[in-house]
Amino acid sequence: PTATARRGGASRRVRPPVRGRDLVVDTAHFGGDRGLPRPRADPGGVSSPSPRPLISPRPLIRPRPQELEEVRRWGGVRDLQLVDRDVLRWRGLLLPNNPPYNAGAFRFELVFSPHYPLVPPRVTLLTGIHHPGVGPDGTVCQPIASPESWEPLTRITHVLQDLLLLLDNPSTERVLRPELARELSERPEAFLHQAEEHTRRYAEPRPDTPGP
């Protein structure tokens, strides 16, 4: 609607202010809809919006060869190898220093996520062990390698040093098997005897030669 105003005896029409929601763009005035994206029509006659541009995924950052060599030089590990030449799977032998586990060696596996180092490696002990901090399936109670506590700058040597520290010092604080933690707390001598016997029966022989 318009209003009529008089000025000097003459009348003229005054348009009200245009509000944002009343604006209409006349595409014909600007050359039609040329240059505007058109929706695509599928064979069934139903139009579909233009696809979004794909965002390239973050490039994979694999464990560096320097880290593998660093772990091999560390004295707590022997026979460190890639599984089937897969740089994302490492296996080796961990050598505890203290009884009741220092009579044997324990095979471990590290599995790296495609999102490493943003995601921690999964650490598994493949050799059975009588230890409250290691589950029956080889899962390890290791906060340093948990999703909640993981730091992308953590080196693999630190992860394995922490694992060795866990084996050398069984306690009731890092627990995955409450029954063994209870045995350690209430009957420590019986726990040590069982752990020594289990190590003798199931652990791998310790290498006689020093590591590289």
PDB file of C-alpha atoms in Angstrom:
ATOM      1  CA  PRO A   1       0.000   0.000   0.000  1.00  0.00           C
ATOM      2  CA  THR A   2       1.024   3.629  -0.596  1.00  0.00           C
ATOM      3  CA  ALA A   3       0.135   6.901   1.114  1.00  0.00           C
ATOM      4  CA  THR A   4      -0.612  10.279  -0.503  1.00  0.00           C
ATOM      5  CA  ALA A   5       1.154  13.433   0.710  1.00  0.00           C
ATOM      6  CA  ARG A   6       0.586  17.031  -0.361  1.00  0.00           C
ATOM      7  CA  ARG A   7       3.417  19.501  -0.936  1.00  0.00           C
ATOM      8  CA  GLY A   8       2.872  22.954  -2.368  1.00  0.00           C
ATOM      9  CA  GLY A   9      -0.612  22.023  -3.494  1.00  0.00           C
ATOM     10  CA  ALA A  10       0.599  18.978  -5.450  1.00  0.00           C
ATOM     11  CA  SER A  11       0.093  15.450  -4.308  1.00  0.00           C
ATOM     12  CA  ARG A  12       2.609  12.645  -4.570  1.00  0.00           C
ATOM     13  CA  ARG A  13       2.680   9.027  -3.562  1.00  0.00           C
ATOM     14  CA  VAL A  14       4.940   7.939  -0.708  1.00  0.00           C
ATOM     15  CA  ARG A  15       5.961   4.292  -0.390  1.00  0.00           C
ATOM     16  CA  PRO A  16       6.357   2.834   3.096  1.00  0.00           C
ATOM     17  CA  PRO A  17       9.816   1.564   4.127  1.00  0.00           C
ATOM     18  CA  VAL A  18      10.591  -1.878   2.736  1.00  0.00           C
ATOM     19  CA  ARG A  19      11.158  -4.518   5.383  1.00  0.00           C
ATOM     20  CA  GLY A  20      13.704  -7.287   4.911  1.00  0.00           C
ATOM     21  CA  ARG A  21      11.145 -10.039   4.707  1.00  0.00           C
ATOM     22  CA  ASP A  22       9.256  -8.186   1.965  1.00  0.00           C
ATOM     23  CA  LEU A  23      12.228  -8.053  -0.395  1.00  0.00           C
ATOM     24  CA  VAL A  24      11.857 -10.064  -3.579  1.00  0.00           C
ATOM     25  CA  VAL A  25      14.733 -10.425  -6.027  1.00  0.00           C
ATOM     26  CA  ASP A  26      13.647 -10.250  -9.632  1.00  0.00           C
ATOM     27  CA  THR A  27      16.108 -12.612 -11.292  1.00  0.00           C
ATOM     28  CA  ALA A  28      14.829 -11.638 -14.718  1.00  0.00           C
ATOM     29  CA  HIS A  29      16.049  -8.082 -14.073  1.00  0.00           C
ATOM     30  CA  PHE A  30      19.548  -9.459 -13.463  1.00  0.00           C
ATOM     31  CA  GLY A  31      19.644 -11.716 -16.484  1.00  0.00           C
ATOM     32  CA  GLY A  32      17.576 -14.599 -15.175  1.00  0.00           C
ATOM     33  CA  ASP A  33      19.066 -17.254 -12.984  1.00  0.00           C
ATOM     34  CA  ARG A  34      22.254 -17.564 -14.973  1.00  0.00           C
ATOM     35  CA  GLY A  35      25.242 -18.256 -12.769  1.00  0.00           C
ATOM     36  CA  LEU A  36      23.095 -19.653  -9.951  1.00  0.00           C
ATOM     37  CA  PRO A  37      23.535 -23.348  -9.078  1.00  0.00           C
ATOM     38  CA  ARG A  38      20.779 -25.514 -10.459  1.00  0.00           C
ATOM     39  CA  PRO A  39      19.601 -28.649  -8.690  1.00  0.00           C
ATOM     40  CA  ARG A  40      20.261 -31.834 -10.583  1.00  0.00           C
ATOM     41  CA  ALA A  41      17.416 -34.058 -11.701  1.00  0.00           C
ATOM     42  CA  ASP A  42      17.703 -37.780 -11.338  1.00  0.00           C
ATOM     43  CA  PRO A  43      16.276 -40.196 -13.934  1.00  0.00           C
ATOM     44  CA  GLY A  44      13.069 -40.493 -11.910  1.00  0.00           C
ATOM     45  CA  GLY A  45      12.373 -36.821 -12.340  1.00  0.00           C
ATOM     46  CA  VAL A  46      13.109 -35.875  -8.726  1.00  0.00           C
ATOM     47  CA  SER A  47      15.610 -33.098  -8.358  1.00  0.00           C
ATOM     48  CA  SER A  48      18.389 -33.432  -5.820  1.00  0.00           C
ATOM     49  CA  PRO A  49      20.658 -30.744  -4.425  1.00  0.00           C
ATOM     50  CA  SER A  50      24.175 -30.366  -5.690  1.00  0.00           C
ATOM     51  CA  PRO A  51      26.619 -32.531  -3.723  1.00  0.00           C
ATOM     52  CA  ARG A  52      28.816 -30.980  -1.077  1.00  0.00           C
ATOM     53  CA  PRO A  53      32.512 -30.837  -1.865  1.00  0.00           C
ATOM     54  CA  LEU A  54      34.373 -33.714  -0.284  1.00  0.00           C
ATOM     55  CA  ILE A  55      36.792 -32.869   2.505  1.00  0.00           C
ATOM     56  CA  SER A  56      39.998 -34.779   2.098  1.00  0.00           C
ATOM     57  CA  PRO A  57      40.717 -36.978   5.134  1.00  0.00           C
ATOM     58  CA  ARG A  58      43.625 -36.238   7.423  1.00  0.00           C
ATOM     59  CA  PRO A  59      46.731 -37.962   6.074  1.00  0.00           C
ATOM     60  CA  LEU A  60      47.865 -41.038   7.951  1.00  0.00           C
ATOM     61  CA  ILE A  61      50.837 -40.475  10.240  1.00  0.00           C
ATOM     62  CA  ARG A  62      52.483 -43.844  10.684  1.00  0.00           C
ATOM     63  CA  PRO A  63      54.851 -44.731  13.508  1.00  0.00           C
ATOM     64  CA  ARG A  64      58.239 -43.431  12.483  1.00  0.00           C
ATOM     65  CA  PRO A  65      61.115 -45.870  11.843  1.00  0.00           C
ATOM     66  CA  GLN A  66      63.138 -43.907  14.391  1.00  0.00           C
ATOM     67  CA  GLU A  67      60.707 -44.966  17.117  1.00  0.00           C
ATOM     68  CA  LEU A  68      61.066 -48.626  16.173  1.00  0.00           C
ATOM     69  CA  GLU A  69      64.848 -48.358  16.388  1.00  0.00           C
ATOM     70  CA  GLU A  70      64.600 -46.437  19.649  1.00  0.00           C
ATOM     71  CA  VAL A  71      62.596 -49.263  21.229  1.00  0.00           C
ATOM     72  CA  ARG A  72      65.040 -51.847  19.879  1.00  0.00           C
ATOM     73  CA  ARG A  73      67.931 -50.012  21.534  1.00  0.00           C
ATOM     74  CA  TRP A  74      66.125 -49.935  24.859  1.00  0.00           C
ATOM     75  CA  GLY A  75      67.256 -52.745  27.157  1.00  0.00           C
ATOM     76  CA  GLY A  76      63.803 -53.817  28.343  1.00  0.00           C
ATOM     77  CA  VAL A  77      62.697 -55.311  25.010  1.00  0.00           C
ATOM     78  CA  ARG A  78      64.040 -58.057  22.749  1.00  0.00           C
ATOM     79  CA  ASP A  79      63.014 -59.502  19.387  1.00  0.00           C
ATOM     80  CA  LEU A  80      60.965 -56.477  18.316  1.00  0.00           C
ATOM     81  CA  GLN A  81      59.474 -57.121  14.871  1.00  0.00           C
ATOM     82  CA  LEU A  82      56.747 -55.915  12.537  1.00  0.00           C
ATOM     83  CA  VAL A  83      53.894 -58.400  12.151  1.00  0.00           C
ATOM     84  CA  ASP A  84      53.648 -59.412   8.471  1.00  0.00           C
ATOM     85  CA  ARG A  85      55.690 -56.284   7.621  1.00  0.00           C
ATOM     86  CA  ASP A  86      52.809 -54.160   8.862  1.00  0.00           C
ATOM     87  CA  VAL A  87      54.177 -50.952  10.363  1.00  0.00           C
ATOM     88  CA  LEU A  88      50.974 -50.640  12.434  1.00  0.00           C
ATOM     89  CA  ARG A  89      51.569 -53.936  14.303  1.00  0.00           C
ATOM     90  CA  TRP A  90      54.618 -54.550  16.479  1.00  0.00           C
ATOM     91  CA  ARG A  91      55.510 -57.590  18.570  1.00  0.00           C
ATOM     92  CA  GLY A  92      58.360 -58.192  20.940  1.00  0.00           C
ATOM     93  CA  LEU A  93      59.496 -59.695  24.227  1.00  0.00           C
ATOM     94  CA  LEU A  94      59.347 -57.736  27.463  1.00  0.00           C
ATOM     95  CA  LEU A  95      61.925 -58.634  30.121  1.00  0.00           C
ATOM     96  CA  PRO A  96      60.815 -57.948  33.709  1.00  0.00           C
ATOM     97  CA  ASN A  97      63.533 -57.141  36.227  1.00  0.00           C
ATOM     98  CA  ASN A  98      61.923 -58.225  39.492  1.00  0.00           C
ATOM     99  CA  PRO A  99      60.517 -61.481  40.857  1.00  0.00           C
ATOM    100  CA  PRO A 100      58.189 -63.218  40.443  1.00  0.00           C
ATOM    101  CA  TYR A 101      58.299 -62.508  36.692  1.00  0.00           C
ATOM    102  CA  ASN A 102      62.011 -62.078  35.981  1.00  0.00           C
ATOM    103  CA  ALA A 103      62.446 -65.801  35.343  1.00  0.00           C
ATOM    104  CA  GLY A 104      60.797 -65.457  31.931  1.00  0.00           C
ATOM    105  CA  ALA A 105      59.992 -63.164  29.011  1.00  0.00           C
ATOM    106  CA  PHE A 106      56.527 -61.965  28.013  1.00  0.00           C
ATOM    107  CA  ARG A 107      55.368 -61.450  24.443  1.00  0.00           C
ATOM    108  CA  PHE A 108      53.478 -58.207  23.794  1.00  0.00           C
ATOM    109  CA  GLU A 109      51.757 -56.642  20.796  1.00  0.00           C
ATOM    110  CA  LEU A 110      51.253 -53.004  19.863  1.00  0.00           C
ATOM    111  CA  VAL A 111      48.496 -52.197  17.359  1.00  0.00           C
ATOM    112  CA  PHE A 112      48.396 -48.647  16.025  1.00  0.00           C
ATOM    113  CA  SER A 113      45.213 -46.945  14.900  1.00  0.00           C
ATOM    114  CA  PRO A 114      45.062 -45.305  11.448  1.00  0.00           C
ATOM    115  CA  HIS A 115      44.536 -42.102  13.455  1.00  0.00           C
ATOM    116  CA  TYR A 116      47.775 -42.460  15.423  1.00  0.00           C
ATOM    117  CA  PRO A 117      49.190 -40.382  17.110  1.00  0.00           C
ATOM    118  CA  LEU A 118      45.848 -38.752  17.922  1.00  0.00           C
ATOM    119  CA  VAL A 119      44.659 -42.165  19.145  1.00  0.00           C
ATOM    120  CA  PRO A 120      46.822 -44.304  21.463  1.00  0.00           C
ATOM    121  CA  PRO A 121      48.157 -47.702  20.404  1.00  0.00           C
ATOM    122  CA  ARG A 122      46.453 -50.774  21.804  1.00  0.00           C
ATOM    123  CA  VAL A 123      48.790 -52.729  24.076  1.00  0.00           C
ATOM    124  CA  THR A 124      48.193 -56.447  24.645  1.00  0.00           C
ATOM    125  CA  LEU A 125      50.233 -58.993  26.563  1.00  0.00           C
ATOM    126  CA  LEU A 126      50.131 -62.214  24.534  1.00  0.00           C
ATOM    127  CA  THR A 127      51.865 -64.357  27.156  1.00  0.00           C
ATOM    128  CA  GLY A 128      49.689 -65.412  30.065  1.00  0.00           C
ATOM    129  CA  ILE A 129      50.669 -63.918  33.412  1.00  0.00           C
ATOM    130  CA  HIS A 130      49.465 -64.125  37.012  1.00  0.00           C
ATOM    131  CA  HIS A 131      49.164 -60.382  37.597  1.00  0.00           C
ATOM    132  CA  PRO A 132      46.329 -58.189  38.956  1.00  0.00           C
ATOM    133  CA  GLY A 133      46.966 -55.479  36.347  1.00  0.00           C
ATOM    134  CA  VAL A 134      46.661 -57.765  33.314  1.00  0.00           C
ATOM    135  CA  GLY A 135      43.325 -59.228  32.269  1.00  0.00           C
ATOM    136  CA  PRO A 136      42.796 -62.850  31.185  1.00  0.00           C
ATOM    137  CA  ASP A 137      42.654 -61.653  27.566  1.00  0.00           C
ATOM    138  CA  GLY A 138      45.957 -59.784  27.849  1.00  0.00           C
ATOM    139  CA  THR A 139      44.389 -56.353  28.314  1.00  0.00           C
ATOM    140  CA  VAL A 140      46.699 -54.111  30.330  1.00  0.00           C
ATOM    141  CA  CYS A 141      45.731 -51.555  32.977  1.00  0.00           C
ATOM    142  CA  GLN A 142      47.777 -48.724  31.543  1.00  0.00           C
ATOM    143  CA  PRO A 143      46.394 -45.194  31.964  1.00  0.00           C
ATOM    144  CA  ILE A 144      49.192 -43.668  29.876  1.00  0.00           C
ATOM    145  CA  ALA A 145      47.769 -45.457  26.812  1.00  0.00           C
ATOM    146  CA  SER A 146      44.089 -44.903  27.606  1.00  0.00           C
ATOM    147  CA  PRO A 147      41.963 -42.640  25.371  1.00  0.00           C
ATOM    148  CA  GLU A 148      41.277 -40.371  28.355  1.00  0.00           C
ATOM    149  CA  SER A 149      44.928 -39.762  29.265  1.00  0.00           C
ATOM    150  CA  TRP A 150      46.770 -40.217  25.987  1.00  0.00           C
ATOM    151  CA  GLU A 151      49.051 -37.424  24.795  1.00  0.00           C
ATOM    152  CA  PRO A 152      49.960 -37.437  21.085  1.00  0.00           C
ATOM    153  CA  LEU A 153      53.585 -36.581  21.913  1.00  0.00           C
ATOM    154  CA  THR A 154      54.016 -39.712  24.059  1.00  0.00           C
ATOM    155  CA  ARG A 155      56.758 -41.928  22.659  1.00  0.00           C
ATOM    156  CA  ILE A 156      56.336 -45.678  22.286  1.00  0.00           C
ATOM    157  CA  THR A 157      59.380 -46.254  24.472  1.00  0.00           C
ATOM    158  CA  HIS A 158      57.540 -44.532  27.322  1.00  0.00           C
ATOM    159  CA  VAL A 159      54.510 -46.774  26.804  1.00  0.00           C
ATOM    160  CA  LEU A 160      56.648 -49.908  27.051  1.00  0.00           C
ATOM    161  CA  GLN A 161      58.618 -48.574  30.007  1.00  0.00           C
ATOM    162  CA  ASP A 162      55.326 -48.013  31.800  1.00  0.00           C
ATOM    163  CA  LEU A 163      54.251 -51.568  30.956  1.00  0.00           C
ATOM    164  CA  LEU A 164      57.505 -52.943  32.350  1.00  0.00           C
ATOM    165  CA  LEU A 165      57.007 -50.852  35.496  1.00  0.00           C
ATOM    166  CA  LEU A 166      53.563 -52.421  35.890  1.00  0.00           C
ATOM    167  CA  LEU A 167      54.958 -55.952  35.638  1.00  0.00           C
ATOM    168  CA  ASP A 168      57.828 -55.225  38.010  1.00  0.00           C
ATOM    169  CA  ASN A 169      55.516 -53.768  40.655  1.00  0.00           C
ATOM    170  CA  PRO A 170      52.183 -55.615  40.969  1.00  0.00           C
ATOM    171  CA  SER A 171      49.872 -53.591  43.178  1.00  0.00           C
ATOM    172  CA  THR A 172      46.263 -53.129  44.208  1.00  0.00           C
ATOM    173  CA  GLU A 173      46.021 -49.752  42.458  1.00  0.00           C
ATOM    174  CA  ARG A 174      46.166 -50.737  38.779  1.00  0.00           C
ATOM    175  CA  VAL A 175      43.749 -53.639  38.735  1.00  0.00           C
ATOM    176  CA  LEU A 176      41.911 -55.627  36.082  1.00  0.00           C
ATOM    177  CA  ARG A 177      41.592 -58.847  38.105  1.00  0.00           C
ATOM    178  CA  PRO A 178      40.188 -58.045  41.559  1.00  0.00           C
ATOM    179  CA  GLU A 179      40.611 -61.613  42.802  1.00  0.00           C
ATOM    180  CA  LEU A 180      44.372 -61.447  42.246  1.00  0.00           C
ATOM    181  CA  ALA A 181      44.554 -58.014  43.856  1.00  0.00           C
ATOM    182  CA  ARG A 182      42.772 -59.465  46.875  1.00  0.00           C
ATOM    183  CA  GLU A 183      45.194 -62.392  46.965  1.00  0.00           C
ATOM    184  CA  LEU A 184      48.152 -59.997  46.734  1.00  0.00           C
ATOM    185  CA  SER A 185      46.764 -57.902  49.591  1.00  0.00           C
ATOM    186  CA  GLU A 186      45.625 -60.678  51.931  1.00  0.00           C
ATOM    187  CA  ARG A 187      48.040 -63.508  51.100  1.00  0.00           C
ATOM    188  CA  PRO A 188      51.140 -62.022  49.466  1.00  0.00           C
ATOM    189  CA  GLU A 189      53.281 -65.141  49.879  1.00  0.00           C
ATOM    190  CA  ALA A 190      50.659 -67.295  48.173  1.00  0.00           C
ATOM    191  CA  PHE A 191      50.379 -64.744  45.380  1.00  0.00           C
ATOM    192  CA  LEU A 192      54.143 -64.732  44.776  1.00  0.00           C
ATOM    193  CA  HIS A 193      54.241 -68.519  44.726  1.00  0.00           C
ATOM    194  CA  GLN A 194      51.403 -68.725  42.196  1.00  0.00           C
ATOM    195  CA  ALA A 195      52.970 -66.009  40.042  1.00  0.00           C
ATOM    196  CA  GLU A 196      56.364 -67.743  40.031  1.00  0.00           C
ATOM    197  CA  GLU A 197      54.791 -71.073  39.121  1.00  0.00           C
ATOM    198  CA  HIS A 198      52.720 -69.491  36.365  1.00  0.00           C
ATOM    199  CA  THR A 199      55.813 -67.746  34.987  1.00  0.00           C
ATOM    200  CA  ARG A 200      57.781 -70.989  34.984  1.00  0.00           C
ATOM    201  CA  ARG A 201      55.034 -72.805  33.078  1.00  0.00           C
ATOM    202  CA  TYR A 202      53.868 -70.204  30.558  1.00  0.00           C
ATOM    203  CA  ALA A 203      56.469 -67.468  30.071  1.00  0.00           C
ATOM    204  CA  GLU A 204      58.910 -67.634  27.168  1.00  0.00           C
ATOM    205  CA  PRO A 205      62.615 -68.250  27.815  1.00  0.00           C
ATOM    206  CA  ARG A 206      64.651 -65.114  28.325  1.00  0.00           C
ATOM    207  CA  PRO A 207      67.147 -64.393  25.527  1.00  0.00           C
ATOM    208  CA  ASP A 208      70.736 -65.049  26.569  1.00  0.00           C
ATOM    209  CA  THR A 209      72.276 -62.515  24.207  1.00  0.00           C
ATOM    210  CA  PRO A 210      72.056 -58.781  24.894  1.00  0.00           C
ATOM    211  CA  GLY A 211      69.755 -56.662  22.782  1.00  0.00           C
ATOM    212  CA  PRO A 212      70.933 -54.656  19.775  1.00  0.00           C
TER     213      PRO A 212
END
